[in-house]
XYZ file of C-alpha atoms in Angstrom:
611
model
C 1.038 180.821 36.445
C -0.141 177.044 36.117
C -0.770 175.493 32.721
C -4.372 175.425 32.930
C -4.730 179.059 33.922
C -2.365 179.823 31.042
C -4.740 178.039 28.833
C -7.640 179.903 29.932
C -6.014 183.460 29.430
C -4.681 182.424 26.131
C -8.327 181.288 25.097
C -9.666 184.831 26.614
C -7.413 186.756 24.555
C -8.043 184.818 21.299
C -9.393 186.771 18.523
C -11.735 184.255 17.294
C -15.163 184.728 18.513
C -16.751 181.658 19.827
C -18.986 179.622 17.507
C -22.601 178.292 18.252
C -23.872 174.692 17.703
C -26.148 174.690 14.548
C -29.208 172.327 14.837
C -30.558 170.819 11.865
C -34.275 170.504 12.899
C -35.230 167.929 10.194
C -32.367 165.624 10.903
C -33.375 166.125 14.971
C -36.850 165.436 14.121
C -35.428 162.066 12.099
C -33.599 161.160 15.292
C -36.504 161.468 17.482
C -38.701 159.531 14.923
C -36.156 156.651 14.494
C -34.446 156.375 17.920
C -36.419 157.929 20.872
C -40.150 157.806 20.107
C -41.544 154.373 18.996
C -44.360 155.904 16.892
C -45.650 159.219 15.634
C -48.492 158.784 17.969
C -46.521 160.139 20.743
C -47.596 163.729 19.145
C -50.950 163.882 20.712
C -49.442 162.743 24.082
C -47.055 165.657 23.839
C -49.912 167.947 23.107
C -52.016 166.707 25.898
C -48.974 167.065 28.009
C -48.316 170.722 27.333
C -51.956 171.719 27.552
C -52.442 169.594 30.981
C -49.356 171.230 32.263
C -50.430 174.806 31.343
C -53.815 174.136 33.150
C -52.255 172.854 36.253
C -49.543 175.960 36.432
C -52.651 178.350 36.262
C -54.696 176.497 38.814
C -51.796 176.558 41.088
C -51.931 180.340 40.938
C -55.761 180.597 40.425
C -57.781 177.571 41.959
C -60.958 178.774 40.401
C -59.852 179.205 36.825
C -61.303 177.093 33.864
C -59.627 173.678 33.275
C -60.571 172.925 29.576
C -58.512 171.044 26.966
C -60.084 171.059 23.640
C -58.998 169.464 20.031
C -60.445 169.965 16.830
C -59.176 168.079 13.831
C -60.517 168.729 10.546
C -58.916 168.610 6.840
C -55.440 167.863 7.647
C -55.028 170.164 10.504
C -55.163 169.996 14.150
C -56.196 173.070 16.783
C -55.554 172.425 20.456
C -56.844 174.926 22.872
C -56.232 174.874 26.657
C -57.372 177.322 29.152
C -53.848 177.156 31.149
C -51.193 179.526 32.300
C -50.578 181.045 28.502
C -47.295 182.674 27.458
C -45.436 185.871 27.085
C -43.236 187.171 24.042
C -40.491 186.686 26.611
C -41.694 182.838 27.479
C -41.826 182.275 23.918
C -38.146 182.811 23.042
C -37.283 180.981 26.385
C -39.422 177.827 25.595
C -39.729 177.439 22.010
C -36.758 179.259 20.441
C -34.080 177.291 22.087
C -33.920 173.816 21.438
C -33.422 171.451 24.422
C -34.199 174.280 26.785
C -36.483 172.638 29.424
C -39.412 174.730 31.034
C -38.412 173.285 34.442
C -35.181 175.185 34.506
C -36.540 178.529 33.476
C -38.026 181.279 36.264
C -41.548 182.379 36.915
C -43.663 179.879 34.871
C -41.489 176.873 35.172
C -41.140 176.939 39.060
C -42.368 174.368 41.337
C -43.566 171.615 38.660
C -43.705 168.533 40.641
C -47.125 168.023 39.368
C -46.157 168.626 35.587
C -46.049 165.986 33.169
C -43.385 167.002 30.580
C -41.272 169.677 29.213
C -43.137 172.175 26.920
C -40.195 172.919 24.335
C -39.007 169.050 23.672
C -42.500 168.276 23.512
C -43.584 170.649 21.022
C -40.880 169.548 19.008
C -42.210 166.354 18.819
C -45.024 167.462 16.527
C -43.149 167.669 13.895
C -43.162 164.005 13.576
C -46.484 164.674 11.837
C -46.506 168.203 11.029
C -44.652 170.598 8.747
C -45.901 173.988 10.365
C -46.655 174.673 14.016
C -48.393 177.651 14.883
C -48.886 178.615 18.515
C -51.008 181.825 20.011
C -50.986 182.296 23.726
C -51.915 184.834 25.936
C -50.446 184.716 29.642
C -52.610 184.736 32.801
C -49.961 185.564 35.054
C -49.185 189.134 33.154
C -52.845 190.315 32.046
C -51.896 192.914 30.377
C -49.266 191.487 27.615
C -50.599 191.128 24.400
C -51.053 187.735 22.697
C -48.291 186.332 20.762
C -47.805 184.170 17.968
C -45.065 181.795 17.446
C -44.753 180.161 13.788
C -42.192 177.480 13.127
C -41.406 175.077 10.045
C -39.796 171.833 9.574
C -36.663 173.753 7.860
C -35.714 175.068 11.327
C -37.162 178.753 10.724
C -39.550 180.407 12.739
C -41.268 183.912 13.346
C -42.410 185.351 16.522
C -44.882 188.506 16.614
C -47.430 190.135 19.196
C -51.147 190.166 18.247
C -54.036 192.500 18.982
C -56.114 191.771 22.012
C -59.189 190.324 19.739
C -56.762 187.614 18.631
C -57.250 186.008 21.761
C -59.491 187.492 24.524
C -58.950 185.013 27.148
C -55.552 183.626 28.697
C -54.390 180.475 27.556
C -52.696 178.628 24.433
C -54.054 177.200 21.062
C -51.652 175.020 18.869
C -52.445 174.682 15.079
C -50.621 171.981 13.276
C -50.463 171.248 9.607
C -49.758 168.131 8.394
C -46.719 167.292 6.547
C -47.160 165.228 3.461
C -48.048 161.730 4.022
C -48.801 162.352 7.587
C -52.668 163.421 7.129
C -54.030 160.128 8.978
C -52.477 161.243 12.220
C -54.775 164.274 12.467
C -57.711 162.439 11.097
C -60.895 162.850 13.577
C -61.149 159.138 14.324
C -57.364 158.944 15.062
C -57.247 162.239 17.081
C -60.168 160.783 19.059
C -58.682 157.190 19.566
C -55.208 158.657 20.622
C -56.725 161.171 22.850
C -58.872 158.311 24.435
C -55.724 155.821 24.722
C -53.474 158.350 26.286
C -55.868 160.837 28.380
C -58.949 158.763 29.752
C -57.330 159.269 33.147
C -56.533 162.808 32.882
C -58.034 165.072 36.278
C -59.457 167.823 33.461
C -62.151 168.140 31.044
C -60.972 166.950 27.911
C -62.593 166.892 24.486
C -62.130 165.809 20.922
C -65.266 168.405 19.387
C -67.653 167.524 21.584
C -66.709 163.726 22.429
C -65.463 163.437 25.950
C -62.043 161.898 26.416
C -61.663 161.552 30.121
C -63.370 158.581 31.880
C -63.338 159.350 35.529
C -63.109 158.125 38.199
C -61.158 155.272 37.092
C -63.060 151.563 37.066
C -61.008 150.879 40.047
C -61.904 153.898 41.842
C -65.490 153.885 41.474
C -68.042 152.695 43.681
C -70.048 149.753 43.203
C -73.273 148.118 45.057
C -71.444 145.045 46.051
C -68.066 143.079 45.588
C -69.682 141.013 42.670
C -70.642 144.047 40.903
C -67.338 145.106 41.357
C -65.747 142.147 39.762
C -68.160 142.371 37.078
C -67.267 146.009 35.951
C -63.463 145.242 36.335
C -63.776 142.020 34.180
C -65.558 144.086 31.398
C -62.868 146.868 31.790
C -59.975 144.150 31.381
C -61.862 142.923 28.319
C -62.165 146.244 26.905
C -58.356 146.970 27.429
C -56.513 143.622 27.220
C -58.799 141.531 25.356
C -59.302 138.929 28.037
C -61.872 138.055 30.855
C -59.602 137.561 34.062
C -59.984 134.923 36.500
C -59.799 137.659 38.971
C -58.704 141.101 39.966
C -56.322 142.426 42.681
C -56.666 146.051 43.839
C -53.510 147.802 43.785
C -53.907 150.840 46.217
C -50.577 151.538 47.598
C -50.709 155.456 48.781
C -47.508 155.515 49.910
C -46.073 154.807 46.462
C -48.788 157.153 44.957
C -50.511 154.051 43.051
C -53.881 153.083 42.401
C -54.753 150.464 39.768
C -55.679 146.915 39.350
C -54.288 143.542 38.386
C -55.904 141.176 36.289
C -55.406 137.524 36.858
C -54.710 135.529 33.348
C -57.513 133.054 32.474
C -54.773 130.736 31.002
C -51.506 129.643 31.670
C -48.461 131.469 30.323
C -44.533 130.897 30.001
C -42.393 132.405 33.338
C -40.126 133.630 30.512
C -42.723 135.773 28.971
C -42.662 139.080 29.624
C -45.888 140.637 30.652
C -46.694 144.074 29.454
C -48.366 146.532 31.898
C -50.219 149.646 31.270
C -48.544 152.421 33.378
C -50.404 156.204 33.538
C -48.389 158.927 34.940
C -50.314 161.554 36.898
C -53.101 160.336 34.551
C -51.552 160.217 31.407
C -50.492 157.024 29.644
C -46.718 156.684 29.608
C -46.405 152.983 28.498
C -48.778 149.747 27.352
C -45.352 147.360 27.831
C -44.131 148.396 31.159
C -42.317 144.932 31.896
C -40.258 145.797 35.034
C -43.558 147.026 37.152
C -43.922 143.659 38.936
C -41.433 140.830 40.601
C -40.722 138.067 37.875
C -42.798 135.469 39.567
C -45.854 137.745 39.221
C -45.996 136.683 35.581
C -49.928 135.717 35.850
C -51.246 139.042 35.980
C -51.727 142.272 33.820
C -51.760 145.821 35.430
C -52.915 148.867 34.753
C -52.472 151.989 37.179
C -51.873 155.164 37.587
C -48.805 156.940 39.668
C -47.307 160.125 40.517
C -43.930 158.519 41.795
C -42.245 156.859 39.242
C -39.542 158.411 36.820
C -40.212 158.327 32.852
C -37.333 157.767 30.668
C -36.275 160.347 28.199
C -38.660 159.313 25.610
C -41.623 159.306 28.228
C -42.715 155.749 27.135
C -41.074 153.229 29.577
C -40.047 153.560 33.190
C -36.521 154.687 34.616
C -35.249 151.900 37.012
C -34.073 153.360 40.210
C -34.590 152.790 43.828
C -38.371 154.133 43.680
C -39.247 151.556 40.856
C -37.678 148.692 43.032
C -39.606 149.865 46.019
C -43.007 150.148 44.063
C -41.871 146.828 42.487
C -41.933 145.184 46.268
C -44.986 147.055 47.104
C -47.043 145.677 44.395
C -45.425 142.157 44.911
C -46.690 142.406 48.487
C -50.170 143.343 47.158
C -50.522 140.101 45.331
C -48.936 137.907 48.440
C -51.733 139.326 50.250
C -54.352 138.440 47.961
C -53.241 135.067 47.723
C -53.179 134.843 51.710
C -56.750 136.126 51.589
C -57.885 133.539 49.094
C -56.233 130.561 51.290
C -57.901 131.923 54.257
C -61.597 132.642 53.026
C -62.001 131.563 49.443
C -60.771 127.914 48.654
C -62.906 127.734 45.814
C -61.403 130.718 44.103
C -57.833 129.699 45.298
C -58.341 126.327 43.759
C -59.438 127.414 40.266
C -56.583 129.882 40.368
C -54.046 127.255 41.225
C -55.466 125.059 38.598
C -54.197 127.475 35.817
C -51.342 129.514 37.739
C -49.691 127.076 40.276
C -46.287 127.669 38.683
C -46.445 131.269 39.556
C -46.979 130.523 43.172
C -44.421 128.069 43.598
C -42.043 130.392 41.867
C -43.038 132.621 44.932
C -43.121 130.056 47.380
C -39.701 128.899 46.631
C -38.136 132.423 48.016
C -40.908 133.137 50.575
C -41.575 130.558 53.353
C -44.310 132.417 54.713
C -45.846 132.149 51.302
C -44.839 128.228 51.289
C -46.440 127.665 54.668
C -49.702 129.488 53.712
C -49.710 127.511 50.293
C -48.733 124.132 51.683
C -52.476 122.533 51.793
C -53.149 123.843 48.128
C -50.400 123.634 45.918
C -50.539 120.357 43.769
C -47.777 117.723 43.130
C -47.340 114.763 41.247
C -46.967 111.823 43.490
C -47.611 108.020 43.629
C -50.511 108.739 45.465
C -51.993 110.849 42.430
C -52.075 114.741 42.653
C -51.697 115.694 46.373
C -50.469 118.847 47.933
C -47.558 118.286 50.118
C -49.536 118.706 53.407
C -51.557 115.580 52.574
C -48.733 113.971 51.091
C -46.414 114.127 54.148
C -49.269 113.009 56.414
C -49.622 109.853 54.639
C -45.942 108.748 54.533
C -43.420 109.123 57.490
C -40.540 109.565 54.877
C -41.150 111.901 51.741
C -39.085 110.437 49.032
C -38.902 112.649 46.218
C -36.847 112.252 42.542
C -34.886 114.819 40.821
C -35.951 114.413 37.298
C -39.003 113.282 35.534
C -37.352 110.264 33.800
C -36.100 109.005 37.307
C -39.804 109.464 38.517
C -41.107 107.314 35.721
C -38.707 104.698 36.392
C -39.705 104.036 39.852
C -43.273 105.385 40.178
C -45.034 101.832 39.307
C -42.611 99.942 41.387
C -42.472 102.208 44.618
C -46.396 102.779 44.367
C -46.652 98.481 44.700
C -44.073 98.402 47.579
C -45.890 101.238 49.283
C -42.982 103.750 48.931
C -44.327 107.258 48.615
C -42.666 109.394 46.090
C -43.096 112.741 44.722
C -42.134 114.124 41.313
C -39.460 116.777 41.652
C -38.419 117.244 38.044
C -41.204 119.818 37.299
C -39.982 123.499 37.471
C -39.534 124.624 41.146
C -41.116 121.138 42.560
C -37.777 119.707 43.570
C -36.920 122.781 45.700
C -40.003 123.135 47.598
C -39.716 119.391 48.490
C -36.498 120.080 49.917
C -37.651 122.968 52.129
C -40.624 121.218 53.561
C -38.604 120.665 56.635
C -38.182 124.092 57.329
C -42.182 124.958 57.028
C -43.428 121.569 58.919
C -41.020 120.558 61.506
C -40.503 116.870 61.944
C -40.940 115.996 58.040
C -38.315 113.783 56.746
C -37.355 114.164 53.139
C -34.873 112.125 51.166
C -34.145 111.701 47.620
C -34.940 108.673 46.091
C -31.983 106.559 44.571
C -31.339 103.327 43.324
C -30.375 101.701 46.624
C -33.464 102.933 48.294
C -35.731 100.890 45.936
C -33.715 97.983 45.349
C -33.581 97.876 49.220
C -37.840 97.686 49.334
C -37.585 94.775 46.893
C -38.246 91.217 48.074
C -35.100 89.141 48.104
C -35.374 85.902 46.069
C -34.762 82.368 48.114
C -31.083 81.949 48.156
C -31.680 78.215 46.998
C -33.276 79.616 43.784
C -30.832 82.572 43.266
C -28.007 79.932 43.328
C -29.558 77.460 41.064
C -30.177 80.632 38.284
C -26.387 81.582 38.877
C -25.202 80.444 35.615
C -27.893 82.730 34.045
C -27.096 85.809 36.292
C -23.492 85.539 35.171
C -24.215 85.338 31.504
C -26.369 88.378 31.785
C -24.070 90.639 33.959
C -21.273 89.643 31.479
C -23.385 90.801 28.666
C -24.252 94.266 30.333
C -20.993 94.653 32.080
C -19.491 96.691 28.809
C -22.425 99.087 29.092
C -21.740 99.995 32.801
C -24.736 98.340 34.351
C -25.132 95.416 36.812
C -27.878 92.840 36.859
C -29.942 92.042 40.156
C -32.584 89.627 41.030
C -35.750 90.528 42.941
C -39.209 89.922 43.575
C -41.592 92.656 43.173
C -45.124 93.515 41.967
C -46.753 94.517 39.504
C -45.956 91.150 38.050
C -46.502 92.421 34.328
C -43.341 94.509 35.019
C -40.358 92.052 33.629
C -37.028 94.369 34.504
C -36.291 97.638 36.548
C -33.822 99.996 35.251
C -32.498 101.902 38.248
C -29.628 104.601 38.307
C -29.133 107.947 39.661
C -27.381 111.241 38.772
C -23.916 110.027 40.168
C -24.281 106.660 37.802
C -25.083 108.549 35.048
C -22.282 111.244 35.457
C -20.209 108.322 35.638
C -21.490 106.984 32.459
C -21.033 110.001 30.274
C -17.576 110.371 31.718
C -16.549 106.722 30.326
C -18.191 107.277 27.076
C -16.118 110.385 26.713
C -13.067 108.756 28.049
C -13.539 106.307 25.262
C -13.809 108.733 22.698
C -10.971 110.990 23.514
C -7.396 111.066 22.587
C -4.385 109.816 25.025
C -4.285 113.055 26.652
C -7.904 113.836 27.399
C -8.268 110.284 28.172
C -5.774 110.302 31.163
C -7.361 113.157 32.407
C -10.914 111.628 32.250
C -9.646 108.765 33.796
C -8.385 110.550 36.831
C -11.881 111.701 37.586
C -13.209 108.148 37.566
C -15.669 108.113 40.406
C -16.816 105.470 42.971
C -20.281 106.070 42.409
C -22.583 102.786 42.275
C -23.353 101.409 38.758
C -26.852 101.488 36.952
C -28.512 98.398 37.513
C -31.082 96.407 35.524
C -33.547 94.532 38.296
C -35.212 91.406 37.055
C -38.518 90.553 38.315
C -38.367 86.726 39.270
C -42.090 86.488 39.450
C -42.511 87.622 35.931
C -43.287 84.337 33.915
C -41.263 85.808 30.568
C -38.110 86.337 33.397
C -38.632 82.873 34.232
C -38.558 81.184 30.796
C -35.581 83.180 29.850
C -33.793 82.072 33.012
C -34.154 78.861 32.086
C -32.553 78.786 28.748
C -28.962 77.109 28.108
C -28.028 78.798 25.093
C -25.537 81.634 26.495
C -26.143 83.617 23.288
C -29.692 83.372 23.302
C -29.497 84.298 27.129
C -27.241 87.294 26.256
C -30.022 88.515 23.340
C -32.700 88.180 25.866
C -30.854 90.186 28.507
C -30.433 92.909 26.168
C -34.031 93.071 25.279
C -35.193 93.276 28.772
C -32.436 96.106 29.221
C -33.800 98.077 26.416
C -37.284 97.228 27.078
C -36.619 99.047 30.944
C -34.848 102.141 29.314
C -37.896 102.636 26.911
C -40.354 102.361 30.062
C -38.443 104.913 31.848
C -38.772 107.101 28.891
C -35.228 107.919 29.347
C -33.187 109.613 26.624
C -31.094 106.826 24.442
C -27.230 106.914 24.542
C -25.645 105.770 21.017
C -24.651 102.639 22.635
C -28.397 101.815 24.093
C -29.863 102.356 20.617
C -27.113 99.988 18.777
C -28.173 97.621 21.748
C -31.651 97.725 20.969
C -30.915 97.288 17.462
C -28.893 94.342 17.744
C -31.180 92.613 20.271
C -34.497 92.843 17.865
C -32.291 91.511 14.864
C -30.918 88.783 17.066
C -34.566 87.722 18.059
C -35.978 88.027 14.570
C -33.162 85.547 13.540
C -33.488 82.921 16.230
C -37.466 82.988 15.737
C -37.148 82.427 11.897
C -34.314 80.101 12.432
C -36.500 77.836 14.721
C -39.658 78.386 12.594
C -37.231 76.779 9.592
C -36.524 73.876 11.594
C -39.975 72.891 12.320
């Protein structure tokens, strides 16, 4: 006999009987309220779910049976009546007296529950969030001869079960009576009950009322017939304003039959951050599941808010969010495809609406186009980019320029845009989110297009060279200027370019900036790290200060004879070029600007004193 069998035999022969777990109902309710459910408001959803499930079960056996749910709040109490399948005494013991027993695992009443919303026992337990006493009176429709049965429970964990005379409930169905716990009466007030019932149950398929006030509003706004597409847009815009508090730019139908989804996506009227997580309203078989579903759409679709009803998605244990599984992933892809189709339709048939949409949400479309070449091809004539020719689409810009130059950062673009424009070089600002990636992808959707990153050599090559004789005459000035900027890792070049008002242009690229950062770190490191950083020294071209020989100020500076004054003037031109490029200043650059400013002041005041 092996050890495992021996242990089992010894356990079966033990004189001590097994013990049952004891459940502290108050502690369990506290656990539910603080860790499972987000708010006591879910008690009403659980009551509605139980009632609707009971009606669904009866309708499955008796298609002509009434389908009614009635809620009657009054004086700190609530009575919920349904015309559902009802319970026998055995059902009561199975479903209500055993905490955690799921009605989906029992026999008879609980079979074939794919159309049901919740679990009867756990759902009723949630009512202890607001009630100190629950009384259930039920009569079974499946067992007509069974008498009505009453189950009464208190929040201390005690309960009683007894049968009642037929007159206590002549018709099949269930009535739940709640008595509010101290401090929770507001949750059972008529106005609160009506508000919660409409919020949770507006799309339920049965006749649900609070007193005489109807709760359901079917068909759903997206399923109602309208005389025209314009009338539909107006009605959906009104629905969006009532639901989300904004008037949408447009609405997108989300009819995905294979995924069991019907609904609508509303396009936000203002731009939002891509990092902001959208909150969507999801109904499960008509019952509101959550108002904050974040994983329902692809990340790029951050410009819409959805409301939909589904029968295919799985809720989490609290039934307040969606379970992340393969079904949800498939639904997410299907809904993303619907939004893609809407964008494609606008591009093909309604350019005015597309233009209005892109003026607000071009960032979301660029995010999609970055991964979807078909969408990039469709949106190519419409997506706006900042260029040296103004705001243009890539399609129009590529038609104007044989080579599409672009910069990686906004700072690089600001450095070269005025000069490149004057020299006839077309440049796209690729420094904004997704823009650089889209420019690089251009040849894949527009064969024959040449795309090149703009660097300092390209810009310098397009600037006019100075007459060799004139440059030779200024060799002394240039040597002094180069000596002054050499410690900063910057060369000096002399060119002639437009506009004349720009005295100097600071050019570098990422490799040059990386080398500057490495050199600065090497200077501040100890011997060990200085040696390591020194071994990483690159051969990238250094930054350069290009002086404009056509600029009157540069001409006057180049005629100076005082080396110290030439150095101060060169530092001033260097600092001015950095500021014009709107580049972040290194500590060495800031010190240079301060030194140049003080030097010029000293020279100016010294000259004034001599006069």
